mmCIF file of C-alpha atoms in Angstrom:
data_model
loop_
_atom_site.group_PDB
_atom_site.id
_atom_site.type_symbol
_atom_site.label_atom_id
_atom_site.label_comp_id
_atom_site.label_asym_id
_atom_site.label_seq_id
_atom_site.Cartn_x
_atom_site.Cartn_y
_atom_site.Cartn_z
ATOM 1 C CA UNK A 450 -3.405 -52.612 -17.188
ATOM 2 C CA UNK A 451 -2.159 -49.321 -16.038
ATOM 3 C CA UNK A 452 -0.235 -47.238 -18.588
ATOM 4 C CA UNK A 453 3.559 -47.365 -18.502
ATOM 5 C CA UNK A 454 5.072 -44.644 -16.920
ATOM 6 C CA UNK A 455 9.002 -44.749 -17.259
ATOM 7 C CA UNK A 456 9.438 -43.106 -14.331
ATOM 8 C CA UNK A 457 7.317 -45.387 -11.836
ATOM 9 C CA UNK A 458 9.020 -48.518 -10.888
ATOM 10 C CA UNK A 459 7.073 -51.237 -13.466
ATOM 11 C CA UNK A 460 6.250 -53.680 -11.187
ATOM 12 C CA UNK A 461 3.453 -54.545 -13.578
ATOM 13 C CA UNK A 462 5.918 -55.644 -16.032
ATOM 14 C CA UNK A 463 4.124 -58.406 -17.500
ATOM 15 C CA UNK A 464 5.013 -62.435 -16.871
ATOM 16 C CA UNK A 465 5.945 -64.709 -19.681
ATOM 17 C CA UNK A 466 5.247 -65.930 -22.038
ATOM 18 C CA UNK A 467 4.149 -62.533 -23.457
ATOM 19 C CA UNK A 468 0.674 -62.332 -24.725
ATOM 20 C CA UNK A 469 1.333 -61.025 -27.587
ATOM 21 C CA UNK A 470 1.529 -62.939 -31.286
ATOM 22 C CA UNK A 471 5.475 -64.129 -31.118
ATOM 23 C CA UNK A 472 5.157 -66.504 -33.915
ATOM 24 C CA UNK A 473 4.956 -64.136 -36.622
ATOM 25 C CA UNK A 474 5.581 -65.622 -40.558
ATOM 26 C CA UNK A 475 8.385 -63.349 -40.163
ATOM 27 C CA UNK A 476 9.615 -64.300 -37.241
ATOM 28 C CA UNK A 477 9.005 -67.876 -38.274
ATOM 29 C CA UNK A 478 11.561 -67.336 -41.499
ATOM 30 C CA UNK A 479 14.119 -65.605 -39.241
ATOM 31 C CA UNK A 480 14.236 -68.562 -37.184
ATOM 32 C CA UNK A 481 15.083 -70.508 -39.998
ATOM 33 C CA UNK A 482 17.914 -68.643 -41.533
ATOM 34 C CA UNK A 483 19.127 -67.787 -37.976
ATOM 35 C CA UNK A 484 19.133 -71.132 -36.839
ATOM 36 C CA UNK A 485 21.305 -72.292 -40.389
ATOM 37 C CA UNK A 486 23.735 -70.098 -39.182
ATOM 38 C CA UNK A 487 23.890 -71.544 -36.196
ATOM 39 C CA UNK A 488 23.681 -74.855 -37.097
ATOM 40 C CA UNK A 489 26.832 -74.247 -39.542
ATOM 41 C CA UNK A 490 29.138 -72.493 -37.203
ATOM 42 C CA UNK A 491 28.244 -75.825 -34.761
ATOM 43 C CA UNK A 492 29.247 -78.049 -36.890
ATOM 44 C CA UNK A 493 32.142 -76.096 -37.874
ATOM 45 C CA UNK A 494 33.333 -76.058 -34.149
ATOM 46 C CA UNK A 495 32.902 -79.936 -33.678
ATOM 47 C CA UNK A 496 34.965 -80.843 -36.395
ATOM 48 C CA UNK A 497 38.159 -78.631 -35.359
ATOM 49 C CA UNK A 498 40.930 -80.901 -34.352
ATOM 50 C CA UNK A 499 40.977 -78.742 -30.954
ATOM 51 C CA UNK A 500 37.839 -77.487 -30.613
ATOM 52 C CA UNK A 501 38.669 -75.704 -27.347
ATOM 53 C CA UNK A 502 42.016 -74.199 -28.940
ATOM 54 C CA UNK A 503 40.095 -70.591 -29.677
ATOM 55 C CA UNK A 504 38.260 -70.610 -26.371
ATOM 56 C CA UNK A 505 40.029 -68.072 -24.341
ATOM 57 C CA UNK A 506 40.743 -65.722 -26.894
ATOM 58 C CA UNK A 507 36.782 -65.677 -28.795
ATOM 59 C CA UNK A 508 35.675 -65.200 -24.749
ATOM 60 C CA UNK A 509 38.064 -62.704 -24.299
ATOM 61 C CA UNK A 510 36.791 -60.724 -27.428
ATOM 62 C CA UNK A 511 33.074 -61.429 -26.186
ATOM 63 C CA UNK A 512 34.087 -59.898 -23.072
ATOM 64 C CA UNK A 513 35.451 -56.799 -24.353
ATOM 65 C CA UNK A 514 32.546 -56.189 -26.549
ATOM 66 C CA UNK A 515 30.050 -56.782 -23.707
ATOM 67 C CA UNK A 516 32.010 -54.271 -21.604
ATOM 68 C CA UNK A 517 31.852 -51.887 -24.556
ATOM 69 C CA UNK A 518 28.128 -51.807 -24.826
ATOM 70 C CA UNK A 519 28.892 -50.592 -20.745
ATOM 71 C CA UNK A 520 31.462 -48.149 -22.112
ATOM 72 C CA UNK A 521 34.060 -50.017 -20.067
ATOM 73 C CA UNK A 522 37.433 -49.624 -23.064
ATOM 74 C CA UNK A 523 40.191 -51.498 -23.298
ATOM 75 C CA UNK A 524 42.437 -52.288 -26.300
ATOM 76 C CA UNK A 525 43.398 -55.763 -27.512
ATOM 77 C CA UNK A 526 46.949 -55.324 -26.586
ATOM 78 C CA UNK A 527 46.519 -54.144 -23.421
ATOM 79 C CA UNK A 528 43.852 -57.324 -22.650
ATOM 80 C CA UNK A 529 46.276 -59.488 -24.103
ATOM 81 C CA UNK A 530 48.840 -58.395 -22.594
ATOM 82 C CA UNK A 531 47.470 -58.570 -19.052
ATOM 83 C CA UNK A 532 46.159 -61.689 -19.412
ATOM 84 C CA UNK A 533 49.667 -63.042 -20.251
ATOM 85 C CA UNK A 534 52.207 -60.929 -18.535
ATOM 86 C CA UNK A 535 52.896 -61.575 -14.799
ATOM 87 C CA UNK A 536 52.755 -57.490 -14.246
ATOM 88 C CA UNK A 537 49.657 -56.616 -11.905
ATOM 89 C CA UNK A 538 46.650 -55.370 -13.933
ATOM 90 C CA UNK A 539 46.452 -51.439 -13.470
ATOM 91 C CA UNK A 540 44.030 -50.606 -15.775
ATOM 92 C CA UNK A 541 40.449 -50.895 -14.161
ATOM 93 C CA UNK A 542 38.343 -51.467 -17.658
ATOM 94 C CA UNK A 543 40.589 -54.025 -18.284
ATOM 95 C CA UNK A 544 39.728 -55.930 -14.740
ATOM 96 C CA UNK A 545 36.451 -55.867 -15.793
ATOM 97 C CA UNK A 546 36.506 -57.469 -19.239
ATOM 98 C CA UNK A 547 38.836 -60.330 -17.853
ATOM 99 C CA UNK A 548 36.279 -60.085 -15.069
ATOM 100 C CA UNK A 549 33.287 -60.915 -17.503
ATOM 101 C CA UNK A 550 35.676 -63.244 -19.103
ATOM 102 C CA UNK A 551 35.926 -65.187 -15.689
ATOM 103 C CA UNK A 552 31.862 -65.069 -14.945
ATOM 104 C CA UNK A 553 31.593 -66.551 -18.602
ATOM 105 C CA UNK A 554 33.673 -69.767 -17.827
ATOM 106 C CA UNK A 555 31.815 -70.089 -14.476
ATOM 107 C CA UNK A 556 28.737 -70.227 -16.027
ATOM 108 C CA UNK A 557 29.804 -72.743 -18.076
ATOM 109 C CA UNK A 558 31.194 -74.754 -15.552
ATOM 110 C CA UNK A 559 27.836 -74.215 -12.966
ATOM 111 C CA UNK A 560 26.282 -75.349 -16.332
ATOM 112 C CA UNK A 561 28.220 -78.610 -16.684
ATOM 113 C CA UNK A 562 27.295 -79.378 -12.970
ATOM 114 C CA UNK A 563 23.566 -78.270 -13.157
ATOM 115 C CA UNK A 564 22.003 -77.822 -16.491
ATOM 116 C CA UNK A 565 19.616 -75.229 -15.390
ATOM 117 C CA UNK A 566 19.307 -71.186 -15.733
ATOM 118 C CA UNK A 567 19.001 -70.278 -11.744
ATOM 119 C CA UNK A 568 18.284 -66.612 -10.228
ATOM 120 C CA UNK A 569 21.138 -68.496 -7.884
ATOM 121 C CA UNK A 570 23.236 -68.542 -11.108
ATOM 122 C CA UNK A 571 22.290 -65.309 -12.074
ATOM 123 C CA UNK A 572 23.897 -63.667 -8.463
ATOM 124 C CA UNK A 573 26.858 -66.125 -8.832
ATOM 125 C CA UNK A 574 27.635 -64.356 -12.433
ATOM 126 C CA UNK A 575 26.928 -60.956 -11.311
ATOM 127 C CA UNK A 576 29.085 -61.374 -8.204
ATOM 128 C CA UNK A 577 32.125 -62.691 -10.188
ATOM 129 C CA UNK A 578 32.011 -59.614 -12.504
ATOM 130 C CA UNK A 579 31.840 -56.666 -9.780
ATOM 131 C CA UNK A 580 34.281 -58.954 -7.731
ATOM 132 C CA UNK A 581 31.679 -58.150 -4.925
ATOM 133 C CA UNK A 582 28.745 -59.744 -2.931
ATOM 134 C CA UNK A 583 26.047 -58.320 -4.797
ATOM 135 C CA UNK A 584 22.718 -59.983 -4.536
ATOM 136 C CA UNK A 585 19.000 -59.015 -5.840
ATOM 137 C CA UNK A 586 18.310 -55.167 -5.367
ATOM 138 C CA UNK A 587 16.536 -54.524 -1.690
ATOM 139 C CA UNK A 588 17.041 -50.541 -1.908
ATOM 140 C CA UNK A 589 14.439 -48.445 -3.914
ATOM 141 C CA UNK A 590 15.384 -45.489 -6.211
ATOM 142 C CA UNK A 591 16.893 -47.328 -9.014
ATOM 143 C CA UNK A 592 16.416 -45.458 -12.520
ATOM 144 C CA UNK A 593 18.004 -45.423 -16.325
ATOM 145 C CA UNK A 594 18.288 -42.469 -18.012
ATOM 146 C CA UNK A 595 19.490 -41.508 -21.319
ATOM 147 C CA UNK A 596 22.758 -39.057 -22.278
ATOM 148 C CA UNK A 597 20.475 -35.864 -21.543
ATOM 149 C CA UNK A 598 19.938 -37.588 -17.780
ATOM 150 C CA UNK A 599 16.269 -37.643 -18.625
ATOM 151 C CA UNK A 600 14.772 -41.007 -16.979
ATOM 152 C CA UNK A 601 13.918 -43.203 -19.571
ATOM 153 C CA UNK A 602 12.733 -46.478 -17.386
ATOM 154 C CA UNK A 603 12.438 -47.271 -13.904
ATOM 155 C CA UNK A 604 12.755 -51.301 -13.213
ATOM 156 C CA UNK A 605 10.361 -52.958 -10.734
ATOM 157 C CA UNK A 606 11.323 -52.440 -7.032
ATOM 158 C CA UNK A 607 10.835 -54.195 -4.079
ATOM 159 C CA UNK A 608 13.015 -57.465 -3.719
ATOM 160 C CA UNK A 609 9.884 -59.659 -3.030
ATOM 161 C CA UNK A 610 8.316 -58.514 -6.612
ATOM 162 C CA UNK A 611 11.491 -58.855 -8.228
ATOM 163 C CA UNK A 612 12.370 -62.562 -7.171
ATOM 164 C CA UNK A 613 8.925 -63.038 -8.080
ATOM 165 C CA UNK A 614 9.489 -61.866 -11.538
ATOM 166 C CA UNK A 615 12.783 -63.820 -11.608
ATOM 167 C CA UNK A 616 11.000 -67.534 -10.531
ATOM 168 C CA UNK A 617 8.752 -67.148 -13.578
ATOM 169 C CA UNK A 618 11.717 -65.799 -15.421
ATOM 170 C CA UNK A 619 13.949 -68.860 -14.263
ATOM 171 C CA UNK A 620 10.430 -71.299 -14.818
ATOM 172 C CA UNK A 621 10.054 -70.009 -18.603
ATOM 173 C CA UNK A 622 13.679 -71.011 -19.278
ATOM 174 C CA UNK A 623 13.576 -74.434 -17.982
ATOM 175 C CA UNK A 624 10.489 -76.059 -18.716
ATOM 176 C CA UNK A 625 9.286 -77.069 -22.229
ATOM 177 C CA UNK A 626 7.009 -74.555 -23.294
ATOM 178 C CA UNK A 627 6.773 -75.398 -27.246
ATOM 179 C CA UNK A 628 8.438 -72.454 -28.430
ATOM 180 C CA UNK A 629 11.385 -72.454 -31.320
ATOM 181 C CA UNK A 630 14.081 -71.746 -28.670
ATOM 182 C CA UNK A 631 15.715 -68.531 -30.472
ATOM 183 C CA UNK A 632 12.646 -66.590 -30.117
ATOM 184 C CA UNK A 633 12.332 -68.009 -26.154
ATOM 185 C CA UNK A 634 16.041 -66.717 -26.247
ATOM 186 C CA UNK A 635 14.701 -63.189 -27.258
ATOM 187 C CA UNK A 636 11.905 -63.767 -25.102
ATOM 188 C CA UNK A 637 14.277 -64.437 -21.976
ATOM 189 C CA UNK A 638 16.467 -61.462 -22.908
ATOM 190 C CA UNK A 639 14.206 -58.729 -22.941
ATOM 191 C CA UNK A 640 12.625 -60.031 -19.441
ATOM 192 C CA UNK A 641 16.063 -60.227 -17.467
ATOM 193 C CA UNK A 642 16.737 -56.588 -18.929
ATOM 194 C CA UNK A 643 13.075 -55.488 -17.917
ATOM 195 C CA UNK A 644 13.398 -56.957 -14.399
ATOM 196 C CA UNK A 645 16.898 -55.404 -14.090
ATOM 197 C CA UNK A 646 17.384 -57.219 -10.442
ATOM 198 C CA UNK A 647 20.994 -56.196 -9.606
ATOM 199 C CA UNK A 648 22.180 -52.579 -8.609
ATOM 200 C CA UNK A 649 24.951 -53.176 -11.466
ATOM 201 C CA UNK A 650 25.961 -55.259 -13.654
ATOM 202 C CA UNK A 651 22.619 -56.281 -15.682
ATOM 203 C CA UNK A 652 23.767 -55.723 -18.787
ATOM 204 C CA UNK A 653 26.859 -58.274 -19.070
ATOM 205 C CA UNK A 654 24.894 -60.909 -16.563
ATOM 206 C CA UNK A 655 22.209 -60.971 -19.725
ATOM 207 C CA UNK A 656 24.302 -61.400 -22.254
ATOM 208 C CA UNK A 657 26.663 -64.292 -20.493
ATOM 209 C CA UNK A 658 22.726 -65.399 -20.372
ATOM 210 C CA UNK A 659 22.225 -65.550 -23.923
ATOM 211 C CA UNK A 660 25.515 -67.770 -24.289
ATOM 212 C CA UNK A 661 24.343 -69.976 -21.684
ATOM 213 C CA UNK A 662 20.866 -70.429 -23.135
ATOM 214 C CA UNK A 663 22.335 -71.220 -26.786
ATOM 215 C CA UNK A 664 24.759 -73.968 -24.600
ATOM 216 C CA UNK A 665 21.503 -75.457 -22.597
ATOM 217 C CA UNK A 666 19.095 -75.058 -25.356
ATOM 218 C CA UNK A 667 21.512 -77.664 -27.888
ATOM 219 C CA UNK A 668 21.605 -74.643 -30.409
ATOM 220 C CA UNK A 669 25.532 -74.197 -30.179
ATOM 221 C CA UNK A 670 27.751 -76.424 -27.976
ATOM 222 C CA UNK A 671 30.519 -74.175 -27.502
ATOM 223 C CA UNK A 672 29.122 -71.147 -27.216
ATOM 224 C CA UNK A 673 32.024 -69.440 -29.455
ATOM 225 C CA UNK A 674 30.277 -66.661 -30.790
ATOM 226 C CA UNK A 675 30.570 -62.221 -30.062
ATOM 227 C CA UNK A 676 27.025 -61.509 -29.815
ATOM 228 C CA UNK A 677 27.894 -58.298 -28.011
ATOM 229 C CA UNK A 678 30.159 -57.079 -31.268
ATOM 230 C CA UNK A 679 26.519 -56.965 -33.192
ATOM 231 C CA UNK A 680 25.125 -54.811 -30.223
ATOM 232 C CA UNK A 681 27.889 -52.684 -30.172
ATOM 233 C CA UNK A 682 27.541 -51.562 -34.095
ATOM 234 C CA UNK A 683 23.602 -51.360 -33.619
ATOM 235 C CA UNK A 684 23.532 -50.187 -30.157
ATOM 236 C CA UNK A 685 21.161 -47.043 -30.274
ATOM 237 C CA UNK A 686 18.689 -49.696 -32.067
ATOM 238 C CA UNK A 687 19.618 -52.312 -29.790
ATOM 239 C CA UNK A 688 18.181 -49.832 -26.603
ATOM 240 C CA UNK A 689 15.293 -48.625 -28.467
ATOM 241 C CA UNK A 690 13.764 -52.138 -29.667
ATOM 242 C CA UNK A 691 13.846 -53.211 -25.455
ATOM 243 C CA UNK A 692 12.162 -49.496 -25.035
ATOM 244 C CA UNK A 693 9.334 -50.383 -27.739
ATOM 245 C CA UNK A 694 8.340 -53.573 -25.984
ATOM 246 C CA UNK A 695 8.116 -52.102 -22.912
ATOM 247 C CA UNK A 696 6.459 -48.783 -23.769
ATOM 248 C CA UNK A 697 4.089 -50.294 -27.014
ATOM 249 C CA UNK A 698 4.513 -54.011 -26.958
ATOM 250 C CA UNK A 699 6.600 -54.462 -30.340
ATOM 251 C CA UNK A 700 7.745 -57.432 -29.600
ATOM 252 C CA UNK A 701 7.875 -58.272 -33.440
ATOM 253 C CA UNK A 702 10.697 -55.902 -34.521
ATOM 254 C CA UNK A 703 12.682 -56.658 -31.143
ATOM 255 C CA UNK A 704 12.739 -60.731 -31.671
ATOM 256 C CA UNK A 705 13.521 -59.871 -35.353
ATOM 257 C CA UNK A 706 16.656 -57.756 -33.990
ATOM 258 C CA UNK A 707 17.779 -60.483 -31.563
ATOM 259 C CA UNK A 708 17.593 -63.376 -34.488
ATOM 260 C CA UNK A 709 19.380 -60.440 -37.124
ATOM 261 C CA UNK A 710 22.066 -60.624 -33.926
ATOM 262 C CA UNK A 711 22.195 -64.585 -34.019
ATOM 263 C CA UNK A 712 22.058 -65.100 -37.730
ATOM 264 C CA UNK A 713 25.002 -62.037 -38.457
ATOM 265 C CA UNK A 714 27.322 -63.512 -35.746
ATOM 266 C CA UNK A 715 26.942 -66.695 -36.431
ATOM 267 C CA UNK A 716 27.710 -66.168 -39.652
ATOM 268 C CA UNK A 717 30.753 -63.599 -38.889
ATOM 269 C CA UNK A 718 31.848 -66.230 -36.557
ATOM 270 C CA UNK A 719 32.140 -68.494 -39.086
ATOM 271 C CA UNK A 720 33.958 -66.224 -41.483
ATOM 272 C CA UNK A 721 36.327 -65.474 -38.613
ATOM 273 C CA UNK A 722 36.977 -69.317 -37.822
ATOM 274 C CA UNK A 723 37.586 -70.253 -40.671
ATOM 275 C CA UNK A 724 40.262 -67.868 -41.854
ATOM 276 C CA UNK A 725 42.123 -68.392 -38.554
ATOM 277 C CA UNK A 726 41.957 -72.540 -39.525
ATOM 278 C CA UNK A 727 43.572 -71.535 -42.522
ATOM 279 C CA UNK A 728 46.351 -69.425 -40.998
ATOM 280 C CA UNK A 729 47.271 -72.157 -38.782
ATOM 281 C CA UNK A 730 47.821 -74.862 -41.559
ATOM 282 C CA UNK A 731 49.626 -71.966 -43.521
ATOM 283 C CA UNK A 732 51.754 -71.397 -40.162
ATOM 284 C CA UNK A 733 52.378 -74.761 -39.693
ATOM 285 C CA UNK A 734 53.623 -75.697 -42.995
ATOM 286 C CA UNK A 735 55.860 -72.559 -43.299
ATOM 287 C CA UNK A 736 57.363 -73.281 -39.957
ATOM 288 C CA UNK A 737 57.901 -76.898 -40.678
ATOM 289 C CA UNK A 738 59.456 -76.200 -44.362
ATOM 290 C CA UNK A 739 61.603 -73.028 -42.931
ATOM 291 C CA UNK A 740 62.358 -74.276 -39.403
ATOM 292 C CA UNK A 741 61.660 -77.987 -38.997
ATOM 293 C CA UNK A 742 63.954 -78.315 -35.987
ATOM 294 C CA UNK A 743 61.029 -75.713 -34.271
ATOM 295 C CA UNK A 744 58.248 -77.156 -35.877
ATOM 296 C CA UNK A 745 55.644 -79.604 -33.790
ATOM 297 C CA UNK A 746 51.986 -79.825 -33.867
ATOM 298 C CA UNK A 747 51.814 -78.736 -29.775
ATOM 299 C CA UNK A 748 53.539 -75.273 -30.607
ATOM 300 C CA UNK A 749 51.629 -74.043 -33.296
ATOM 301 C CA UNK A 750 48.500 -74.441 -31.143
ATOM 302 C CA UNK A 751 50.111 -72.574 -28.541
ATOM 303 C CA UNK A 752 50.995 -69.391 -31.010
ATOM 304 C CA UNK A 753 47.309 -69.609 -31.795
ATOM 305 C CA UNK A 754 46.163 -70.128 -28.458
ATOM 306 C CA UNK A 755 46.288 -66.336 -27.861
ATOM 307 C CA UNK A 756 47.580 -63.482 -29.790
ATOM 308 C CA UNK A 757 50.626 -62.738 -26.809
ATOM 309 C CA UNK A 758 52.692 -66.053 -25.725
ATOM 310 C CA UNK A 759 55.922 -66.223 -23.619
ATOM 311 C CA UNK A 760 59.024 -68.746 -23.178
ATOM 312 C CA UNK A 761 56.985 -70.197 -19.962
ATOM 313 C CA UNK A 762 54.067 -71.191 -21.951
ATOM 314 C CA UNK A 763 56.727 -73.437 -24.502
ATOM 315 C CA UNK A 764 57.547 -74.107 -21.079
ATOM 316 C CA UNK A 765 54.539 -75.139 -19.468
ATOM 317 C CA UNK A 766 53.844 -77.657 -22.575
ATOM 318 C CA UNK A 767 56.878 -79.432 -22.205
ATOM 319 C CA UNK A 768 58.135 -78.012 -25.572
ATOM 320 C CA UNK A 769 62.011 -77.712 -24.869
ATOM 321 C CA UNK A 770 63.810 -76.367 -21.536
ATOM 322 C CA UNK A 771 64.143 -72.592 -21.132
ATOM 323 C CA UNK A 772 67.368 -72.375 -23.638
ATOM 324 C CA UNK A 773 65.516 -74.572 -26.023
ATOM 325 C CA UNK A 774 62.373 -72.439 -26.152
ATOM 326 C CA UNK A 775 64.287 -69.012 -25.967
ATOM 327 C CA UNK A 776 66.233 -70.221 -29.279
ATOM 328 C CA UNK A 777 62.950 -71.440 -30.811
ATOM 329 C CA UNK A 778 61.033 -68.213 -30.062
ATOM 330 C CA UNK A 779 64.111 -65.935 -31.217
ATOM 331 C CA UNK A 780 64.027 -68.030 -34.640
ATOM 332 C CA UNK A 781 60.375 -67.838 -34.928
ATOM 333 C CA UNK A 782 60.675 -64.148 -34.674
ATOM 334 C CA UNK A 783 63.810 -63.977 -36.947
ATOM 335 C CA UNK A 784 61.579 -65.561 -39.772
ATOM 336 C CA UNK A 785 58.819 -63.352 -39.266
ATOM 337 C CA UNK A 786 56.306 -64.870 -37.659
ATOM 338 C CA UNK A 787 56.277 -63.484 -34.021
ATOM 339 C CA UNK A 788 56.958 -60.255 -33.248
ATOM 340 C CA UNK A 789 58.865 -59.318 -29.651
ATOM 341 C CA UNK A 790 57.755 -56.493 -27.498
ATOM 342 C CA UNK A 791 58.722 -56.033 -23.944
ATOM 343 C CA UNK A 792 56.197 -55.551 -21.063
ATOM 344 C CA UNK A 793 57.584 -54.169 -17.759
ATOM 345 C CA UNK A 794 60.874 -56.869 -17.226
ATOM 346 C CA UNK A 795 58.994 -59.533 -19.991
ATOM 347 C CA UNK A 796 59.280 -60.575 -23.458
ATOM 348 C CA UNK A 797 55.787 -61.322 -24.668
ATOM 349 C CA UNK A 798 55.947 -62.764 -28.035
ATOM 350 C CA UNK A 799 52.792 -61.578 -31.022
ATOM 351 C CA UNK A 800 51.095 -63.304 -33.491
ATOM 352 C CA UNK A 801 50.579 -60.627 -35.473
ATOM 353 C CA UNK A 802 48.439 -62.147 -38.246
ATOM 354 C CA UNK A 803 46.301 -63.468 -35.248
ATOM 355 C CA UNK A 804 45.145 -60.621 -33.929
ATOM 356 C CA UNK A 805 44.422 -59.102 -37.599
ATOM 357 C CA UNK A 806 41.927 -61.696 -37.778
ATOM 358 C CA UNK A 807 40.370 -60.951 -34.487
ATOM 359 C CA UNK A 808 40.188 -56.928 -34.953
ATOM 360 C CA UNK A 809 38.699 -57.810 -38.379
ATOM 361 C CA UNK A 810 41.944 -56.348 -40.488
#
């Protein structure tokens, strides 16, 4: 084996599974406490009344994260916003996240139709996030490099070694291979990142992988979870526990990181959840004892379907016609609980306590 050399292309990156000792008793008690987190913010999900209520907006939040570890920024209002308002999207970063947010549900759905992980599925969700027709990398020259622009790893090149690398890649997923599937999900991880097949765009397409694997593997069965808020807050480690595999085969510490990810989110997921549940039987009630002429099941889900509605969404859900739902929406922001703001020639409508919960305030 010839010794890495970050800036040759590694096109001896080795296949999986790794031989290396993956199975550690440390590992083996991560898996454990990871997978209890798991299991509880599962079982959490199946019992909501709605369990697709939360959908858009927890995808919409994994989204931004994802593009944050890319340094693509947006804010929650202006997301929310643009994803409500009929105004045309101006802001590029925020393309992107509703971008990623759109190659998330298509995974899902290519999931639903074919239960497999595909390098075919791979170009579909890399495609639908740059909006372009990218497709495996065919040019040479490809580096990373690090803020002082020193190169720091140089992926393997040559299209025929990297679709080679990416049919053991997809075979790994898919067959049974007797391994606890969090650590294969660590396991998967690193080699997508390693392999690093698409000019742009790698880092997102991985981590709508890891969603995708926790959906296929039975683990979570809405994959509801920010996995990309943990790697934002332990991003320099995050980088450096990929670099030690590659450059000294610690595959230890980085599986350890990537179950510390499941286990923390889960379990932040859960938090999160559970205080929004709460809100909404608290909204409910307060709505139905202050305004009972307002009140119905059908629109407090829509005030907690996203943080921003708007008189067509009352609309839309046959709540009342357009004088009905303006008088219901000016009373619910009389009593307090919507606040108006005005985007270009709109009146978007905020659940304020909403999006407290989802910016962790």
């Amino acid at each position: 084996m010839s010794k890495f050399d970050p800036k040759e292309p590694y096109n001896h990156l080795p296949l999986l599974p790794p031989n290396a000792d993956i199975e550690t008793k440390e590992i083996f008690r991560k898996t454990i406490s990871a997978g209890r987190a798991l299991a509880q913010l599962n079982g959490t999900l199946l019992n909501l009344p709605n369990p697709t209520l939360f959908l858009d907006t927890i995808y919409l939040q994994e989204a931004k994260a994802s593009s944050e570890v890319e340094n693509i920024i947006t804010t929650n209002d202006e997301l929310y916003q643009s994803l409500v308002a009929e105004r045309k999207i101006e802001n590029a970063a925020t393309k992107e996240v509703l971008n990623y947010k759109e190659a998330l549900w298509l995974g899902l759905e290519e999931l639903k139709a074919n239960p497999i992980i595909t390098t075919n599925l791979c170009v579909k969700i890399v495609q639908c996030i740059k909006l372009n027709n990218a497709s495996i990398r065919n040019i040479p020259g490809t580096t990373l490099a690090n803020i002082q622009g020193e190169v720091i790893y140089t992926p393997p090149s040559g299209e025929n070694i990297i679709r080679e690398k990416l049919a053991n890649l997809e075979k790994f997923i898919n067959e049974d291979n007797n391994i606890d599937p969090l650590i294969k999900m660590a396991l998967m991880h690193y080699q997508f990142e390693a392999i690093h097949p698409f000019a742009d765009g790698n880092g997102r397409t991985g981590r709508i992988l890891l969603l995708l694997y926790l959906k296929l593997s039975g683990l979570l069965d809405t994959p509801a979870i920010y996995l990309s808020e943990y790697i934002i807050k332990n991003k320099t480690e995050y980088y450096r526990r990929l670099r030690n595999v590659t450059e000294n085969k610690e595959w230890e510490a980085y599986i350890l990181y990537m179950l510390d990810m499941i286990e923390e989110t889960a379990t932040n997921g859960l938090e999160r959840l559970n205080k929004i549940s709460k809100l909404i039987d608290v909204t409910g009630n307060e709505i139905k004892i202050k305004l009972p002429k307002v009140y119905s099941k059908d629109l407090v889900e829509i005030l907690f379907r996203l943080p921003y509605t708007k008189r067509q969404h009352l609309i839309d859900e046959k709540i009342g016609n357009p004088k009905t739902v303006g008088n219901y929406l000016k009373a619910l922001e009389d009593n307090g609980f919507l606040h108006s703001v005005k985007v270009g020639k709109e009146k978007l409508y905020l659940n304020q306590q909403l999006l407290k919960i989802l910016e962790n305030k």
